[in-house]
Short mmCIF file of C-alpha atoms in Angstrom, two decimals:
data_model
loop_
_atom_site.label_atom_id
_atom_site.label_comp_id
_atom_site.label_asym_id
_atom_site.label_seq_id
_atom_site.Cartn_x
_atom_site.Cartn_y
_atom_site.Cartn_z
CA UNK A 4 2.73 -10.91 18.88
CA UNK A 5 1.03 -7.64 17.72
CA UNK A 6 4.52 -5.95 17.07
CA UNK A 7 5.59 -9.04 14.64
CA UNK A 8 2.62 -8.98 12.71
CA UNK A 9 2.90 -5.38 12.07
CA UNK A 10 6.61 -5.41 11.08
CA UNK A 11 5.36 -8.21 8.67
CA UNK A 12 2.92 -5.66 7.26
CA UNK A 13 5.18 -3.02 7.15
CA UNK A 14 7.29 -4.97 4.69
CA UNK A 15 4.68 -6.06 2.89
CA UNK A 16 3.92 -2.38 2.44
CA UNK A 17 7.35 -1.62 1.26
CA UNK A 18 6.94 -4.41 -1.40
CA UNK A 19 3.69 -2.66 -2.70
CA UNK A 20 5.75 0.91 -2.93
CA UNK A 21 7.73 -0.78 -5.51
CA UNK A 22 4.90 -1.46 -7.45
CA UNK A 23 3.73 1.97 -6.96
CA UNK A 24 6.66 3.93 -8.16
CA UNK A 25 8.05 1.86 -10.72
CA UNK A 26 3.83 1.02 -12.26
CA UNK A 27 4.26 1.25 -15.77
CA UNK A 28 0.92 3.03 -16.12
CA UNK A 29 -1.55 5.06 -13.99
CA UNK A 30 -3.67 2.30 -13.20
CA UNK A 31 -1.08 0.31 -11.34
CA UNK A 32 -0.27 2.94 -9.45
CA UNK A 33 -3.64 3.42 -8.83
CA UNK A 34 -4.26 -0.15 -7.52
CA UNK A 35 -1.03 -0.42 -5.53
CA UNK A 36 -1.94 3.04 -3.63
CA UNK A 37 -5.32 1.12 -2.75
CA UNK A 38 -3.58 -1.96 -1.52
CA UNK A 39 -1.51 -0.12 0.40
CA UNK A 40 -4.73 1.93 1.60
CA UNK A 41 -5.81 -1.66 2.91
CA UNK A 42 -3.05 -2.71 4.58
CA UNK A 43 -2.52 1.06 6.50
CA UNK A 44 -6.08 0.26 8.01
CA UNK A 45 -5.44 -2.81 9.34
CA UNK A 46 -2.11 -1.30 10.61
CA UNK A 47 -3.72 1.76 12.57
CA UNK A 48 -6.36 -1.43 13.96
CA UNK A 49 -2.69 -3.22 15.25
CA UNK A 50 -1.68 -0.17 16.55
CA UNK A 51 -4.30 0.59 18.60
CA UNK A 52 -4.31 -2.58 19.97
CA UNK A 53 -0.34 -2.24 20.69
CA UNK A 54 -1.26 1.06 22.48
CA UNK A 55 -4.10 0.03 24.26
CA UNK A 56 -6.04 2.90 22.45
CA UNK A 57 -9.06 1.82 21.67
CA UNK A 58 -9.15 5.72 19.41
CA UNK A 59 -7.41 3.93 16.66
CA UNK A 60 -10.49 2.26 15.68
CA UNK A 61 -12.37 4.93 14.86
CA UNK A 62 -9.39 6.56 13.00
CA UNK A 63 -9.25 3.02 10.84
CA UNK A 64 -13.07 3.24 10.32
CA UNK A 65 -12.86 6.90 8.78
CA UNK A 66 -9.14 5.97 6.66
CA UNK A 67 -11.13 3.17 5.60
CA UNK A 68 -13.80 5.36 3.66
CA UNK A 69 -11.47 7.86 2.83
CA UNK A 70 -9.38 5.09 0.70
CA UNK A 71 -12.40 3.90 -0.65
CA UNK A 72 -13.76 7.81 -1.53
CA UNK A 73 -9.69 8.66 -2.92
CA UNK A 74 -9.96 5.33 -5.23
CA UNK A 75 -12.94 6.60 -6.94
CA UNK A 76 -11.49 10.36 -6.88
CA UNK A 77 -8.57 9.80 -8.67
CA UNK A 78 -10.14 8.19 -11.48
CA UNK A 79 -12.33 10.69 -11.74
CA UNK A 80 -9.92 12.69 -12.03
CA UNK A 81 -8.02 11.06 -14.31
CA UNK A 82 -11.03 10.81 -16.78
CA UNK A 83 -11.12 14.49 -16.80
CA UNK A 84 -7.22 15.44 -17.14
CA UNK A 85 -6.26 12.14 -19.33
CA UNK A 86 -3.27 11.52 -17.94
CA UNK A 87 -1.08 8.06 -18.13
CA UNK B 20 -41.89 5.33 6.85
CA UNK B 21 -38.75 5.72 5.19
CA UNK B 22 -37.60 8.57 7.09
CA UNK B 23 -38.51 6.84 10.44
CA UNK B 24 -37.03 3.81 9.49
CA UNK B 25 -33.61 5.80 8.26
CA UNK B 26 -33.84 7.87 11.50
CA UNK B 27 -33.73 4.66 13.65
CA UNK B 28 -30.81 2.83 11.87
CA UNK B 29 -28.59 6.65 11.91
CA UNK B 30 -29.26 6.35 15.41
CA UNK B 31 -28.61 2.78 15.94
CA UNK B 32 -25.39 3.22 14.24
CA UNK B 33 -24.29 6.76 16.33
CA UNK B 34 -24.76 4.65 19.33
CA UNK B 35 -22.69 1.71 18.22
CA UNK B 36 -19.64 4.15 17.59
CA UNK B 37 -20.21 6.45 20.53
CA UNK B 38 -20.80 4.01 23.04
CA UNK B 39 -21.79 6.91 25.76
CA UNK B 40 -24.98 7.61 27.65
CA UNK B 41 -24.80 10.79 28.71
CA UNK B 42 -27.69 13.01 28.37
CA UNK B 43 -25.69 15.76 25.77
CA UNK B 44 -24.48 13.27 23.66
CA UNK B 45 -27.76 11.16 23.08
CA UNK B 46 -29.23 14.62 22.30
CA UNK B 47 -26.47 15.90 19.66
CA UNK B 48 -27.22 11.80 18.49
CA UNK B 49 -30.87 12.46 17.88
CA UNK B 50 -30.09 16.18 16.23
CA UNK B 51 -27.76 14.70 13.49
CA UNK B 52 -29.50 11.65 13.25
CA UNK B 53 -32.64 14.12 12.12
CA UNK B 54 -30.93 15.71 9.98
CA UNK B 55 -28.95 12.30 8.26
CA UNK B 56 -32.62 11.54 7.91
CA UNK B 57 -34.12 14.25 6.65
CA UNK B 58 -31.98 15.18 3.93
CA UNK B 59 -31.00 11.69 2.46
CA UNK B 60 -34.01 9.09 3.43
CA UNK B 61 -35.35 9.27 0.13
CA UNK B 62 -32.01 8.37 -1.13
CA UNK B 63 -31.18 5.38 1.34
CA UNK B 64 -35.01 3.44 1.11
CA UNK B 65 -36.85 5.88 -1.08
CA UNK B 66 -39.85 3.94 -2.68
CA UNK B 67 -37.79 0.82 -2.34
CA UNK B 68 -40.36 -2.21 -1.12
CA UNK B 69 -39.27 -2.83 2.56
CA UNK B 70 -41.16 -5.78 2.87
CA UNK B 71 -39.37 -7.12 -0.44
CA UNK B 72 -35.97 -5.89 1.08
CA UNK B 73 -35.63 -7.79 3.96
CA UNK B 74 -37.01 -11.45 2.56
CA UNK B 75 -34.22 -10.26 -0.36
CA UNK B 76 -31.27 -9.65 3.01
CA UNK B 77 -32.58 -13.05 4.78
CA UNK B 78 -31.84 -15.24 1.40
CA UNK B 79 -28.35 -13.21 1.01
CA UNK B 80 -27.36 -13.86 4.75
CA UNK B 81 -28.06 -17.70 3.46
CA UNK B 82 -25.83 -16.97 0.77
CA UNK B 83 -23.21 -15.90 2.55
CA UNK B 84 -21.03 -18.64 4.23
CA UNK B 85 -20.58 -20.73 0.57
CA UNK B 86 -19.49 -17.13 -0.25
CA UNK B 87 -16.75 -17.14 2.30
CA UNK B 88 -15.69 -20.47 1.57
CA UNK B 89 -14.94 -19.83 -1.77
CA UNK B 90 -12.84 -16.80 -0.88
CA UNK B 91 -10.55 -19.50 1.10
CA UNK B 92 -10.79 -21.59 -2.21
CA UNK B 93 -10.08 -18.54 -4.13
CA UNK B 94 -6.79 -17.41 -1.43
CA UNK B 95 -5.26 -20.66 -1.54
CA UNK B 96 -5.45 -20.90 -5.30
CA UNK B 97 -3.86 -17.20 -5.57
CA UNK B 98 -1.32 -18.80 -3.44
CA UNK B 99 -0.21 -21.52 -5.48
CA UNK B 100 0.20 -19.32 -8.93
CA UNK B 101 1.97 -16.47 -6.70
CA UNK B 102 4.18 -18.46 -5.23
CA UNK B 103 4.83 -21.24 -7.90
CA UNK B 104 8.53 -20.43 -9.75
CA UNK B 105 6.83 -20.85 -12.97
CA UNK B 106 4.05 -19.08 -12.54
CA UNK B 107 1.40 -21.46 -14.53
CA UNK B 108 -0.91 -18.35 -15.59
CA UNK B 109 -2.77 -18.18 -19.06
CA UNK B 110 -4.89 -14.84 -19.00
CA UNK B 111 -7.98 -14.41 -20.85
CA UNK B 112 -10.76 -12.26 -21.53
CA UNK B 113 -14.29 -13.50 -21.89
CA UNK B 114 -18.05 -12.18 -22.06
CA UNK B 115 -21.14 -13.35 -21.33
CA UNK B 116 -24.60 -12.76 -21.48
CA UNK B 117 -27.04 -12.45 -18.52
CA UNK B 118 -30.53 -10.82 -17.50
CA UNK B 119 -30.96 -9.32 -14.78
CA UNK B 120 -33.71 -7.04 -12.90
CA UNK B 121 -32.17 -5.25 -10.12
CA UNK B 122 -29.06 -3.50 -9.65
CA UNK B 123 -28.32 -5.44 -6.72
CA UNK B 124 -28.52 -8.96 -8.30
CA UNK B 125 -25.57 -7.15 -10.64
CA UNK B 126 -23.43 -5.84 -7.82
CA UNK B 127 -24.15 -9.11 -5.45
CA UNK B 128 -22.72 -11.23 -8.76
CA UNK B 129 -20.11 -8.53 -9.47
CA UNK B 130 -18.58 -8.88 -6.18
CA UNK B 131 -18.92 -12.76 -5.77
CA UNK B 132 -17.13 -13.23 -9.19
CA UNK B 133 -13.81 -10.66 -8.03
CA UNK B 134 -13.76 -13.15 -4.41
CA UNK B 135 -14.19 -16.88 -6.22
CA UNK B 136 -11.31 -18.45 -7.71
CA UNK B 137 -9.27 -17.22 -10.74
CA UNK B 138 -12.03 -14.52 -12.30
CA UNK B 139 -11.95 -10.58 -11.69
CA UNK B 140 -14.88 -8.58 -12.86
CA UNK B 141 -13.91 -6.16 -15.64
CA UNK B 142 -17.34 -4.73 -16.50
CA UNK B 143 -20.74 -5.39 -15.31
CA UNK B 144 -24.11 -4.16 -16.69
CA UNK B 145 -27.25 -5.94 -16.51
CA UNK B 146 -26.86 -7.40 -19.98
CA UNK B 147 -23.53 -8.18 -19.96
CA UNK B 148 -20.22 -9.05 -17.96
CA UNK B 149 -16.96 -9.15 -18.95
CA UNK B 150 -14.82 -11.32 -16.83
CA UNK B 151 -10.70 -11.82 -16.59
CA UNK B 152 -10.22 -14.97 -15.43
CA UNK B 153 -6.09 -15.95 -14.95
CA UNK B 154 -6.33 -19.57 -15.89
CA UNK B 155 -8.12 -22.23 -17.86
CA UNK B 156 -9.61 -24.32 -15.03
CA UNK B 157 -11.31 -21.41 -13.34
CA UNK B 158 -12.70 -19.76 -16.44
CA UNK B 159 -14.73 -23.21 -17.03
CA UNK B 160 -16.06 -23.38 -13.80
CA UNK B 161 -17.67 -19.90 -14.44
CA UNK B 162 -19.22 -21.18 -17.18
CA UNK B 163 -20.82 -24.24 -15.14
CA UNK B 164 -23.43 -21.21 -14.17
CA UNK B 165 -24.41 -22.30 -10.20
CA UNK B 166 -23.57 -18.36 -8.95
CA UNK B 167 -25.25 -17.48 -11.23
CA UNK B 168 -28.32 -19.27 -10.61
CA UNK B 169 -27.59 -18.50 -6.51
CA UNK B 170 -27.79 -14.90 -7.42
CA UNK B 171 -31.02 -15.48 -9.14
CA UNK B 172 -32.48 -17.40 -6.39
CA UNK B 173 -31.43 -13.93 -3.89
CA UNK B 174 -33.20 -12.00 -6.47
CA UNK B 175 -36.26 -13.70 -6.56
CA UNK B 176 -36.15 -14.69 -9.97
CA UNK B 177 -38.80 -16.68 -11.85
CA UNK B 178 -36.85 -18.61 -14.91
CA UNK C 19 -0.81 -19.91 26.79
CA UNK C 20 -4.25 -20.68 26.55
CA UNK C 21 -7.04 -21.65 23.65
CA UNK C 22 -7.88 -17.73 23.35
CA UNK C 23 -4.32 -16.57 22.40
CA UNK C 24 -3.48 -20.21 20.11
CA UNK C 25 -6.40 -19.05 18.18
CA UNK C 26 -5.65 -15.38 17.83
CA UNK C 27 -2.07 -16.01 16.85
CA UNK C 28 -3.06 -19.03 14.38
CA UNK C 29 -5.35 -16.38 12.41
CA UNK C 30 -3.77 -13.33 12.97
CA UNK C 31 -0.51 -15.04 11.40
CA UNK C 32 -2.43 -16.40 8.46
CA UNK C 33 -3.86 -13.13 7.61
CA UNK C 34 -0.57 -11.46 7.48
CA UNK C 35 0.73 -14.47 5.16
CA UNK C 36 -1.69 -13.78 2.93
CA UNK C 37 -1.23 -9.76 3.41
CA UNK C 38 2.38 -11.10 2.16
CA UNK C 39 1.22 -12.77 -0.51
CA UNK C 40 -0.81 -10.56 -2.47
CA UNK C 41 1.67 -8.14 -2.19
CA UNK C 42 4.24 -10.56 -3.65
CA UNK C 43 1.40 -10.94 -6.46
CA UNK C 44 1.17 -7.27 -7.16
CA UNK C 45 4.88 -7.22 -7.60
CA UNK C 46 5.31 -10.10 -9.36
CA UNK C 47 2.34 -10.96 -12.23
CA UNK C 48 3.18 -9.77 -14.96
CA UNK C 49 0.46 -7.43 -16.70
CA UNK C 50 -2.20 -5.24 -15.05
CA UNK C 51 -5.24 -7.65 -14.91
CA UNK C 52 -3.63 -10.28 -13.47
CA UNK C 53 -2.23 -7.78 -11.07
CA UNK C 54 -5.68 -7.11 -10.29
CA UNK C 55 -6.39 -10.94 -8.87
CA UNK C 56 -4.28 -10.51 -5.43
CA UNK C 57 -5.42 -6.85 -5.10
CA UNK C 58 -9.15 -8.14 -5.32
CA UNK C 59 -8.47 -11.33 -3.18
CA UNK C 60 -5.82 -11.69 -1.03
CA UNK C 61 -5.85 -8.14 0.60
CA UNK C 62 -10.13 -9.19 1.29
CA UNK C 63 -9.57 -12.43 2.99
CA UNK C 64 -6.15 -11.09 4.94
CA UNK C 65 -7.82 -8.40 6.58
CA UNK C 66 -10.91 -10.01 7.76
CA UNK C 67 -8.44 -12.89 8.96
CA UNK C 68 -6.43 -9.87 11.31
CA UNK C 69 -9.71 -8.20 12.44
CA UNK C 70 -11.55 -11.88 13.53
CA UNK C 71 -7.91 -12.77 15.31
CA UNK C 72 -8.56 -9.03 17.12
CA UNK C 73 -12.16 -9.91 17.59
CA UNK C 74 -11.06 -13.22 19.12
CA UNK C 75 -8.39 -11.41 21.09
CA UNK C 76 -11.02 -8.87 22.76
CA UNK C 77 -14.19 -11.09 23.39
CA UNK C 78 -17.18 -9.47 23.29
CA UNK C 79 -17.70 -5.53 23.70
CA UNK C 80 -18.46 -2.46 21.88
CA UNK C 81 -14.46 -2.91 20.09
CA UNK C 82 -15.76 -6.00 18.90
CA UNK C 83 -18.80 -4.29 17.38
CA UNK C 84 -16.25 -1.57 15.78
CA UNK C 85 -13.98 -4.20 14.69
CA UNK C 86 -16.67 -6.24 13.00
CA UNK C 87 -18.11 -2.47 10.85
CA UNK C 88 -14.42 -2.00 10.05
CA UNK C 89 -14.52 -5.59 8.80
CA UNK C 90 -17.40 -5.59 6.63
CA UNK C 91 -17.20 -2.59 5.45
CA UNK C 92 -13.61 -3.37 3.81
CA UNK C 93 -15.00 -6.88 2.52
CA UNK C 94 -17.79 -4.69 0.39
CA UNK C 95 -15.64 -1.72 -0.09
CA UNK C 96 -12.50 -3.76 -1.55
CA UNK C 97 -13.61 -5.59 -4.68
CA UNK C 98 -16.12 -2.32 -6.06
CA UNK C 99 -12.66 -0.30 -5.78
CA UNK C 100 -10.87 -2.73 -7.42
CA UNK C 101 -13.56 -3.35 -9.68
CA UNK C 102 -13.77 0.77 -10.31
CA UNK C 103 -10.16 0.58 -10.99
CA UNK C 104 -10.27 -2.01 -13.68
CA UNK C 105 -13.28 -0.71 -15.33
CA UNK C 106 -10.91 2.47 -16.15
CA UNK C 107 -7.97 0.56 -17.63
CA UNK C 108 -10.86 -1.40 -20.05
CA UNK C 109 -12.26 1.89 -21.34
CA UNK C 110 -8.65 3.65 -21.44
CA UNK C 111 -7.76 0.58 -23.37
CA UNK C 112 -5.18 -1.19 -21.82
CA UNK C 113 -4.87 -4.36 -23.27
CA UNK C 114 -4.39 -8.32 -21.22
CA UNK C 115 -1.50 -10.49 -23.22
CA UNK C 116 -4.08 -13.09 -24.62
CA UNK C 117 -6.38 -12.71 -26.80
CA UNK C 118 -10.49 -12.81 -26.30
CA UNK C 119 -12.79 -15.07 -26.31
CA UNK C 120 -16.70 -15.02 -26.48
CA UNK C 121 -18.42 -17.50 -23.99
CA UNK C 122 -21.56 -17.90 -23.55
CA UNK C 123 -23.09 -18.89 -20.35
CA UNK C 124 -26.34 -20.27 -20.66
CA UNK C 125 -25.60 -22.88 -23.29
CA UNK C 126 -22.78 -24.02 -20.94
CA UNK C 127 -20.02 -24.22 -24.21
CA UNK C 128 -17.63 -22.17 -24.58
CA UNK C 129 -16.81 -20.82 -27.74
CA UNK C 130 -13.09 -19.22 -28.40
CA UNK C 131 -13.31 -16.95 -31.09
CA UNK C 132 -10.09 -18.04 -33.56
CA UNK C 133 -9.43 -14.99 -35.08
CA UNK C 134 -7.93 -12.79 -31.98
CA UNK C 135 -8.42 -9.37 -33.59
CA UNK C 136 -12.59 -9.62 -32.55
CA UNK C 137 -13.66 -6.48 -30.93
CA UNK C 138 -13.99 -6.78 -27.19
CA UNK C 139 -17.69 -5.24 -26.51
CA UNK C 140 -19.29 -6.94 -30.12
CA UNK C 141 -20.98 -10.37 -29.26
CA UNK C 142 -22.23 -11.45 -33.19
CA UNK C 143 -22.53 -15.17 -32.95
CA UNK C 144 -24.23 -16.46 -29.88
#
């Protein structure tokens, strides 16, 4: 049950990578990576639950604030190189 | 007070995610939960009214479940346009005026308007919003005002 | 089969339909602010759906606890980076296709501005 659900997420994954490489500008890139931040979280939860590694959670917890932290970085960022 | 307080919730939290009672652990707990403490208490309650805080955290727990159900609402809406072949979207911009006292009445209303149907908050201060809502039905029931008012209410507002 | 693993599967295969979904959306709408509705939305409610299936599936120990932080922090955490993220493309100045409209809120009408070129942060008539 835990295997389908994350080959459905992997794919849905895969559908946001589109998104991400073809994004016309910066900012859809920017909100596909943190979709695709989202979904990676509740993948490493799945995982750990596939495993019977109840470590994953903790690693999910910390990717969790990390996407959140990146989000804001990379505008940041942005704001200071201008790019498009 | 406000270091105490911050010391007890750091160490609340360090045993939620450690789960462990050995004797080294709950002291290496209590050294970084100092130290959490000591260096950021006056940036996590500060001169904040406690008292004030947790009346404002009851009424926002009450808040809460209409809040969930109109994320459902706002899901099986997003549905329908995703997955309709046509796509029935109109897109617009809009503005609109509020007054606010507290930044958390902004980010509590900031937040509730990107989960409710149709509307994604594009800029929030606590004069003005500017909201992009995706079609024409959800942009009026923004206007109707009741989150607005519910926010208030969590705020403590006297109109 | 029994109620605990009916339940689990019924949400934990509803969150992943609407994990599906929004990332259909992202694909498919057509400019960047409507892009922004199933990034806000659909990833918010699909996760919490998976973790409360998990939390379901484990009953009630510390994982649950861990499960429910993980949970609430991404239901907070989601629409402010979302938010942060459209907040950039409005100063930058990336435009929606329609055109704006001024509404004001406490009189409860709403007032569309007919001549489309109106400045987006200028409110002159209400």
């Amino acid at each position: 049950m835990f295997e389908i659900a994350e080959i459905i997420i992997v794919l849905a994954v895969f559908l946001v990578l589109y998104r991400t490489i073809v994004g016309p500008r910066f900012f859809d890139r920017a909100l596909a990576a943190n979709v695709m931040g989202t979904k990676t979280v509740v993948l490493l939860v799945l995982i750990g639950f596939v495993y019977a590694r109840p470590h994953f959670l903790d690693i999910a917890l910390v990717y969790a604030l990390i996407n959140f932290i990146a989000t804001l970085a990379i505008l940041k960022y942005r704001e200071s190189l201008g790019l498009d | 007070m406000s270091f105490i307080l911050t010391f007890l919730l750091m160490f609340a939290f360090w045993m939620l995610l450690s789960g462990q009672t050995q004797p080294i652990l709950l002291l290496l707990g209590v050294i970084s939960s100092l130290l959490v403490a000591y260096w950021s208490h006056d940036l996590f309650i500060g001169k904040a009214d406690i008292g004030q805080g947790i009346v404002r955290f009851l009424r926002l727990i009450r808040y809460i479940p209409w809040l969930l159900w109109q994320i459902v609402l706002a899901n099986l809406h997003l549905v329908y346009l995703t997955l309709h072949p046509k796509m029935p979207i109109e897109p617009t911009m809009m503005t609109f005026k509020t007054n606010f006292n507290t930044d958390m009445g902004v980010f509590i209303l900031a937040t509730s308007i990107t989960l409710t149907p149709g509307t994604v908050t594009v800029e929030a201060t606590r004069d003005e919003f500017v909201v992009h809502s995706i079609s024409k039905t959800t942009a009026e029931s923004l206007v109707s005002g009741e989150m607005q008012a519910r926010v208030k209410e969590i705020e403590g507002h006297r109109v | 089969m029994d109620v605990k693993t009916i339940i689990t599967a019924v949400l934990l295969f509803t969150g992943c339909f609407f994990i599906v979904v929004a990332a259909i959306g992202v694909v498919r709408f057509p400019d960047f602010f409507a892009r922004m509705h199933p990034a806000g939305k659909g990833d918010t409610l699909g996760q919490a759906l998976i973790l409360l299936s998990l939390m379901v599936y484990e009953g009630f120990t510390l994982i649950t606890v861990k499960l429910f932080i993980i949970m609430v922090f991404i239901l907070v955490a989601n629409p402010t980076g979302s938010h942060f993220i459209a907040k950039g493309a409005y100063v930058a100045g990336v435009k929606p296709t329609k055109a704006h409209e001024e509404v004001d809120i406490s009189s409860s009408e709403v007032a569309v501005s007919s001549t489309s070129k109106k400045h987006c942060g200028v409110d002159s008539a209400s």
